[in-house]
mmCIF file of C-alpha atoms in Angstrom:
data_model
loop_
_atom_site.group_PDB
_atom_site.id
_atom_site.type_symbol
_atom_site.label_atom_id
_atom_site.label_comp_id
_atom_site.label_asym_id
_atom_site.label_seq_id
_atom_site.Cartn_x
_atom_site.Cartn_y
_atom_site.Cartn_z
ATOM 1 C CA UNK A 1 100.407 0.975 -8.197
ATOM 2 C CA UNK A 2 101.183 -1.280 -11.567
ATOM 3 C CA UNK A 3 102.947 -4.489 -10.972
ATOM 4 C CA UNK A 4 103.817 -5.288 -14.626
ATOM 5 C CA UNK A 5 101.357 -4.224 -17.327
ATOM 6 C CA UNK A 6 98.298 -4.478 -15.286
ATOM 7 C CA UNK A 7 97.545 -1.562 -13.041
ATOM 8 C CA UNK A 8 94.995 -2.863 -9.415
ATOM 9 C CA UNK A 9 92.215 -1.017 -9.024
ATOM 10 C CA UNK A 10 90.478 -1.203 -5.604
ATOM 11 C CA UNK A 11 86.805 0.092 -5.481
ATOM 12 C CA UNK A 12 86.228 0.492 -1.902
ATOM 13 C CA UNK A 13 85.719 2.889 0.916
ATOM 14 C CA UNK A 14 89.397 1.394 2.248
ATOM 15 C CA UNK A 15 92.544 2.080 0.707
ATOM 16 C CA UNK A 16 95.457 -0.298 -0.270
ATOM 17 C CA UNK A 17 99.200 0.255 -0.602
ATOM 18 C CA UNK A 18 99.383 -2.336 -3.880
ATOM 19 C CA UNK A 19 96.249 -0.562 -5.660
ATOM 20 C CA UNK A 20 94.502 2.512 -7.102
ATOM 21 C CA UNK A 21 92.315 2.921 -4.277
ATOM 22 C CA UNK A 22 89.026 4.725 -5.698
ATOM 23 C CA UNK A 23 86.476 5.382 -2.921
ATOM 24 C CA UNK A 24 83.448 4.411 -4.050
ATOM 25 C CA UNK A 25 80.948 5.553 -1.654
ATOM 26 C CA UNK A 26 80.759 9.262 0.174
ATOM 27 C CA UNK A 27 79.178 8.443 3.762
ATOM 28 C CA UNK A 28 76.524 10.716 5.688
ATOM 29 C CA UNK A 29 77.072 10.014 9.237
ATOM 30 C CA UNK A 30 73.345 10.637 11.008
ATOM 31 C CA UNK A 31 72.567 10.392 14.957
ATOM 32 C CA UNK A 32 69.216 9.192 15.771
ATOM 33 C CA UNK A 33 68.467 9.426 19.568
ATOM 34 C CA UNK A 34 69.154 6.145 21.071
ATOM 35 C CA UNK A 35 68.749 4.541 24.184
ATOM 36 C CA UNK A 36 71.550 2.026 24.779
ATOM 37 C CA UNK A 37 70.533 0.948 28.205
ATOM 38 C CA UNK A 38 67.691 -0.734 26.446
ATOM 39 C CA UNK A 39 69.878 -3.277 25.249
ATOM 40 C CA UNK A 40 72.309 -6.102 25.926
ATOM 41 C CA UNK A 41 74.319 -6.213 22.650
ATOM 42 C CA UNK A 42 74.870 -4.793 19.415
ATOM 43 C CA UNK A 43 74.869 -5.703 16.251
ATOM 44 C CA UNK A 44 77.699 -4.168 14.048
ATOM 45 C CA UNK A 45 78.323 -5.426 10.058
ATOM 46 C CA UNK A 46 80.329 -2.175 9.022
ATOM 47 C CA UNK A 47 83.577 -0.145 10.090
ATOM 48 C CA UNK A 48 81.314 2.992 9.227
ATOM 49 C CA UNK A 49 78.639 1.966 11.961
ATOM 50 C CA UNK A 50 81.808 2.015 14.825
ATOM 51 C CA UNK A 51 82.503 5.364 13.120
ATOM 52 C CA UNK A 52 78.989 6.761 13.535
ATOM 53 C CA UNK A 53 79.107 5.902 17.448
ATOM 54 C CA UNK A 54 81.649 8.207 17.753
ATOM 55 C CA UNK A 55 79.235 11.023 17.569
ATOM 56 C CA UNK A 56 77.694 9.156 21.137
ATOM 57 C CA UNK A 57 78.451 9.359 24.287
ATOM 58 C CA UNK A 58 81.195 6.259 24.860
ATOM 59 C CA UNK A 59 79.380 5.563 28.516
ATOM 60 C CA UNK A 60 76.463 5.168 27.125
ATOM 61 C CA UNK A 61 77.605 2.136 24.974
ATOM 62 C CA UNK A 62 80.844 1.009 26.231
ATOM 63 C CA UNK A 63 79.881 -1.718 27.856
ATOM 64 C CA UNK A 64 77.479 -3.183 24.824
ATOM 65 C CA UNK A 65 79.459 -6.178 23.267
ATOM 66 C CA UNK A 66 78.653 -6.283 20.051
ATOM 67 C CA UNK A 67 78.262 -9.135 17.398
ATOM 68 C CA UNK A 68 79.939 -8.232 14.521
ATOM 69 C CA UNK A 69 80.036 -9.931 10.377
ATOM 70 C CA UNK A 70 83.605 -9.620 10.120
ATOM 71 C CA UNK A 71 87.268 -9.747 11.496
ATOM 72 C CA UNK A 72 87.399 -6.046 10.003
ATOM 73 C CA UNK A 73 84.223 -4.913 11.121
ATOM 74 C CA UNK A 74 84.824 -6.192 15.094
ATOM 75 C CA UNK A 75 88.356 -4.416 15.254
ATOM 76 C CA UNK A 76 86.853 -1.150 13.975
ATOM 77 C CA UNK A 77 84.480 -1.539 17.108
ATOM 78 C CA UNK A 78 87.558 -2.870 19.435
ATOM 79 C CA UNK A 79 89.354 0.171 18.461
ATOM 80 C CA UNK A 80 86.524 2.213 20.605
ATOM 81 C CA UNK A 81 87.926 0.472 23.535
ATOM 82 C CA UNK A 82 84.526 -1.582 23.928
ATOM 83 C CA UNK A 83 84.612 -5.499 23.488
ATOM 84 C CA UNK A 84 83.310 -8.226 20.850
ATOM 85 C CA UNK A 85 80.859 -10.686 21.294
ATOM 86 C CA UNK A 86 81.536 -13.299 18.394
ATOM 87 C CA UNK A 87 82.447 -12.445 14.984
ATOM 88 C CA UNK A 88 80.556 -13.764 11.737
ATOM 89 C CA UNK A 89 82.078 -15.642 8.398
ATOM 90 C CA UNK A 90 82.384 -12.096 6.776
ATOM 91 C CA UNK A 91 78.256 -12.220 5.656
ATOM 92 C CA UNK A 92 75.264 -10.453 6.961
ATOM 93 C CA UNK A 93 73.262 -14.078 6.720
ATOM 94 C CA UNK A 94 75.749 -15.837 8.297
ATOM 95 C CA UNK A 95 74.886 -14.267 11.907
ATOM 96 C CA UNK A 96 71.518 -15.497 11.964
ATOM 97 C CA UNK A 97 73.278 -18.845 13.952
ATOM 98 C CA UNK A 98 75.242 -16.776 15.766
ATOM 99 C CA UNK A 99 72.387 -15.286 17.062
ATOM 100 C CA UNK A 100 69.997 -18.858 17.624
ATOM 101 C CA UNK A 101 72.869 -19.599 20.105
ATOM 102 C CA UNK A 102 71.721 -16.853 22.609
ATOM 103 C CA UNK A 103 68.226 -16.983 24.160
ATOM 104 C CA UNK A 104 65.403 -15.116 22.439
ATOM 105 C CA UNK A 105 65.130 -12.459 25.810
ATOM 106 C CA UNK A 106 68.616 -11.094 25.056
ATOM 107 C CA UNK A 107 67.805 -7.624 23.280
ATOM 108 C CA UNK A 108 69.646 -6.506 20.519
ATOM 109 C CA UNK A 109 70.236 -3.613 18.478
ATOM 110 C CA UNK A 110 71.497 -3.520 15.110
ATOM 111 C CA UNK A 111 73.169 -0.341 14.037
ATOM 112 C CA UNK A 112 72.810 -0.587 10.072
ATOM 113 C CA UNK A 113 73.140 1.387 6.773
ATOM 114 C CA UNK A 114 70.155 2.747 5.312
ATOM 115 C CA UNK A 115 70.420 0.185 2.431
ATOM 116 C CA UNK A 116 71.498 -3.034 3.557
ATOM 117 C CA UNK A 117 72.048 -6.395 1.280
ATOM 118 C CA UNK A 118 70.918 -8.883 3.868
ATOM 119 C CA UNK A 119 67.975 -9.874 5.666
ATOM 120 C CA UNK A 120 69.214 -11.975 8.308
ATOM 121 C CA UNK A 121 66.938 -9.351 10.502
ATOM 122 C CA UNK A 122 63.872 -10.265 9.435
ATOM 123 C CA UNK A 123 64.737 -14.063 9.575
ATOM 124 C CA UNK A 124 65.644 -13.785 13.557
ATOM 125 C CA UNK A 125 62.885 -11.718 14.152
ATOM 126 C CA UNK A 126 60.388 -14.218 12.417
ATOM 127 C CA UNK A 127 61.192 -16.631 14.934
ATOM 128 C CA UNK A 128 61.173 -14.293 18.194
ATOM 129 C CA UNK A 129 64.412 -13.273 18.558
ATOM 130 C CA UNK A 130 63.957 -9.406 20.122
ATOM 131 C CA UNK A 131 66.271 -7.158 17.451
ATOM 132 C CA UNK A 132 65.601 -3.493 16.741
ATOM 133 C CA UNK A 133 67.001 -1.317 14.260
ATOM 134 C CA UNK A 134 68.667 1.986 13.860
ATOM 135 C CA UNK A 135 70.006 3.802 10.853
ATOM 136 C CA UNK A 136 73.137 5.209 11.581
ATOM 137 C CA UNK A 137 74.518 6.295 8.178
ATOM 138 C CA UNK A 138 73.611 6.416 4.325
ATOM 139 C CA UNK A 139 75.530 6.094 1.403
ATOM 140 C CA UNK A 140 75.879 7.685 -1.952
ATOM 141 C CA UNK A 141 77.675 6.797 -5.546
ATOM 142 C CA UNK A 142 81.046 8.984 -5.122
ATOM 143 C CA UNK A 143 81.913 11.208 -8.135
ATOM 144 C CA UNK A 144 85.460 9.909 -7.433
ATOM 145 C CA UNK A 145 84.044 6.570 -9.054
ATOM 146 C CA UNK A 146 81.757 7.707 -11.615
ATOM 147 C CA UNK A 147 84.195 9.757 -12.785
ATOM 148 C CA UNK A 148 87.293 7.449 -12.775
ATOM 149 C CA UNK A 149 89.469 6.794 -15.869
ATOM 150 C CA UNK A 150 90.109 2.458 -15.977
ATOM 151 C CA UNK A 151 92.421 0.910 -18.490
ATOM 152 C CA UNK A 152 90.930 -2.052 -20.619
ATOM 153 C CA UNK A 153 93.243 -4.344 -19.528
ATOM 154 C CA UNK A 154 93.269 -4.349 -15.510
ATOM 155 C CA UNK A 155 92.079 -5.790 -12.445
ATOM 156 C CA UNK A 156 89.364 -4.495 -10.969
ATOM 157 C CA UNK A 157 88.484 -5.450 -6.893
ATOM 158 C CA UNK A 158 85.517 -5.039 -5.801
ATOM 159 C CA UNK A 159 84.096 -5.236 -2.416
ATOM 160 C CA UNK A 160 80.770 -4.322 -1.598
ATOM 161 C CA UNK A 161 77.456 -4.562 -3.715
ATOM 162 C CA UNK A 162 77.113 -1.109 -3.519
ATOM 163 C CA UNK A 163 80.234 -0.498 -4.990
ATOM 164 C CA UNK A 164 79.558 -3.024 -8.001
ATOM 165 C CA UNK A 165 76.079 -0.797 -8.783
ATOM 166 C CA UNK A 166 77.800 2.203 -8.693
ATOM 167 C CA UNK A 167 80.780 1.663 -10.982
ATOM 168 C CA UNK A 168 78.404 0.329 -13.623
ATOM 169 C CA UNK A 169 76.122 3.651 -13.788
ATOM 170 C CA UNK A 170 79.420 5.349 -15.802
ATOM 171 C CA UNK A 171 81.472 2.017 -16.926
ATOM 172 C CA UNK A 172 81.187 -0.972 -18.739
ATOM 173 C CA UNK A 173 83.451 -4.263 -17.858
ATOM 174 C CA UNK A 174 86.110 -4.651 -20.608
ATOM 175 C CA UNK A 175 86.394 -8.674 -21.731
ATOM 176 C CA UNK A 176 90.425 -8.046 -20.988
ATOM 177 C CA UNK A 177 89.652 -6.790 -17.434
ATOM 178 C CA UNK A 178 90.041 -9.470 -14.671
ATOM 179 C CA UNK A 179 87.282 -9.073 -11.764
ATOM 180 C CA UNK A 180 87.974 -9.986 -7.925
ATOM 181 C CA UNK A 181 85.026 -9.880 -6.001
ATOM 182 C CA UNK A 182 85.319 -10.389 -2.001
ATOM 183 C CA UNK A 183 82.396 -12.263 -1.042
ATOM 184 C CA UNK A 184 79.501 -13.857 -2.264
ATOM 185 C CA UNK A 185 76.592 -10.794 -1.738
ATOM 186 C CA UNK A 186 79.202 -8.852 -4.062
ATOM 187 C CA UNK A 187 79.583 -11.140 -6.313
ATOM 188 C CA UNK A 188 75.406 -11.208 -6.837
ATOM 189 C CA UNK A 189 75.412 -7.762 -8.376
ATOM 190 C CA UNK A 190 77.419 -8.434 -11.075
ATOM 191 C CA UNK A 191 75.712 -8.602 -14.604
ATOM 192 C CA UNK A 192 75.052 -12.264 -15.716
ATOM 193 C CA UNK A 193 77.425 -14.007 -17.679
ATOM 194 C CA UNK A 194 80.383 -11.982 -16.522
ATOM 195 C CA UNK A 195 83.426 -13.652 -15.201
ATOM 196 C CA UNK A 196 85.188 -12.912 -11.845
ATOM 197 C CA UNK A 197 87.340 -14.524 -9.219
ATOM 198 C CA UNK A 198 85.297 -15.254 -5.703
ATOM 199 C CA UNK A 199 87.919 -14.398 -2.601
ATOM 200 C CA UNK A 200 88.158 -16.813 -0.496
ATOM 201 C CA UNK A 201 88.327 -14.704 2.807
ATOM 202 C CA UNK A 202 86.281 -11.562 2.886
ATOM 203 C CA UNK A 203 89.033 -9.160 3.030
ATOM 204 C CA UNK A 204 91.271 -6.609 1.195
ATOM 205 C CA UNK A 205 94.575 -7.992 1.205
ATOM 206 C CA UNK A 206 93.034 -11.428 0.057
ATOM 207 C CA UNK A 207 91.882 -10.038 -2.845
ATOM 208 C CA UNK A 208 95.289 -8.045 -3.569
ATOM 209 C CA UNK A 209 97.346 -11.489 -2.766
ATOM 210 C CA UNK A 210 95.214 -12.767 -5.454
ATOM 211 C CA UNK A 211 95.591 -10.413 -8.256
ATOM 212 C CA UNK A 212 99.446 -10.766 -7.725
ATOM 213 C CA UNK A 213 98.986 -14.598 -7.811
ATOM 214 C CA UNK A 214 96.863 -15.612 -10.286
ATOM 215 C CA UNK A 215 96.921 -12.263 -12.927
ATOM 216 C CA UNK A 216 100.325 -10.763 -12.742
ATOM 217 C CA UNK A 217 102.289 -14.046 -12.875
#
């Protein structure tokens, strides 16, 4: 949708009303055998990992609260009926305190992408925290963003690192285009030296409110 003479162009596996919503990423959902009864939480940092459980039997993880990175991420998981622990700032390192405050027997079990941009894992594990792993889904570049026609002068949103990566194997950022990113991991794979606008809460419609605010004035 075009609010004046600047069209919104949303890179993301989510959709918005106010922008040109290009997925960027086609999913593969997998379903590794898992015993859930091994564990007393989960760890959840995507809507796509709530999506893969789905393909499980909801006994055998109902009762599992689960940590998750986001508000977005927790009500995907909510929205299986089953209940959050605590929610994270929106950032895969910021759950390493989250998890400190729990004692080091609690087992966990983080249900992940096969490519993941933090390694907040590997720091609780270094100091004895109990956390397994298990890759629940793997992403691809979607021809729907390779492919995708931008005008020089818009705003592009971008909100994933993965997302970032892929748009840049087919496109180049215009100096008239104005970039939202909508956290700080994103921001990291953009090229050096090229401007963008930081969100300051790690959602969609923050980054929307602020293209309407600060570049369509």
């Amino acid at each position: 949708m075009k609010y004046n003479t600047k069209p919104i162009y949303l890179f993301s596996i989510s959709s918005h009303p106010d922008a040109i919503s290009i997925n960027s990423l086609d999913i593969t959902f997998l379903k590794p055998e898992i015993d859930f009864s091994k564990y007393d939480y989960l760890i959840i940092t995507s809507k796509q990992a709530s999506q893969a459980l789905k393909q499980y039997n909801r006994e055998d993880f109902i009762d599992l609260a689960a940590l998750c990175v986001s508000v977005q991420s927790a009500k995907s998981y909510e929205d299986l009926g089953a209940k959050v622990l605590d929610i994270g700032g929106g950032y895969g390192d910021n759950l390493v305190d989250k998890i400190r405050s729990y004692p080091k027997e609690k087992r966990w079990l983080y249900l992940r992408a096969k490519i993941v941009a933090s390694d907040f894992v590997e720091v609780c594990k270094k100091e004895g925290y109990n956390i397994d792993e298990v890759i629940l889904y793997e992403s691809d570049c979607s021809h729907t963003i390779e492919n995708v026609s931008v005008e020089d002068e818009a705003i592009l949103i971008f909100t994933s690192p993965s997302s970032v990566k892929c748009y840049l194997k087919k496109h180049i950022f215009m100096p008239q285009q104005s970039i939202i990113v909508i956290g700080k991991t994103t921001a990291k794979a953009l090229p050096k030296g090229v401007k963008y606008t930081l969100s300051d809460k790690t959602t969609i419609q923050s980054c929307i409110s602020i293209a309407k605010e600060q570049f369509l004035k």
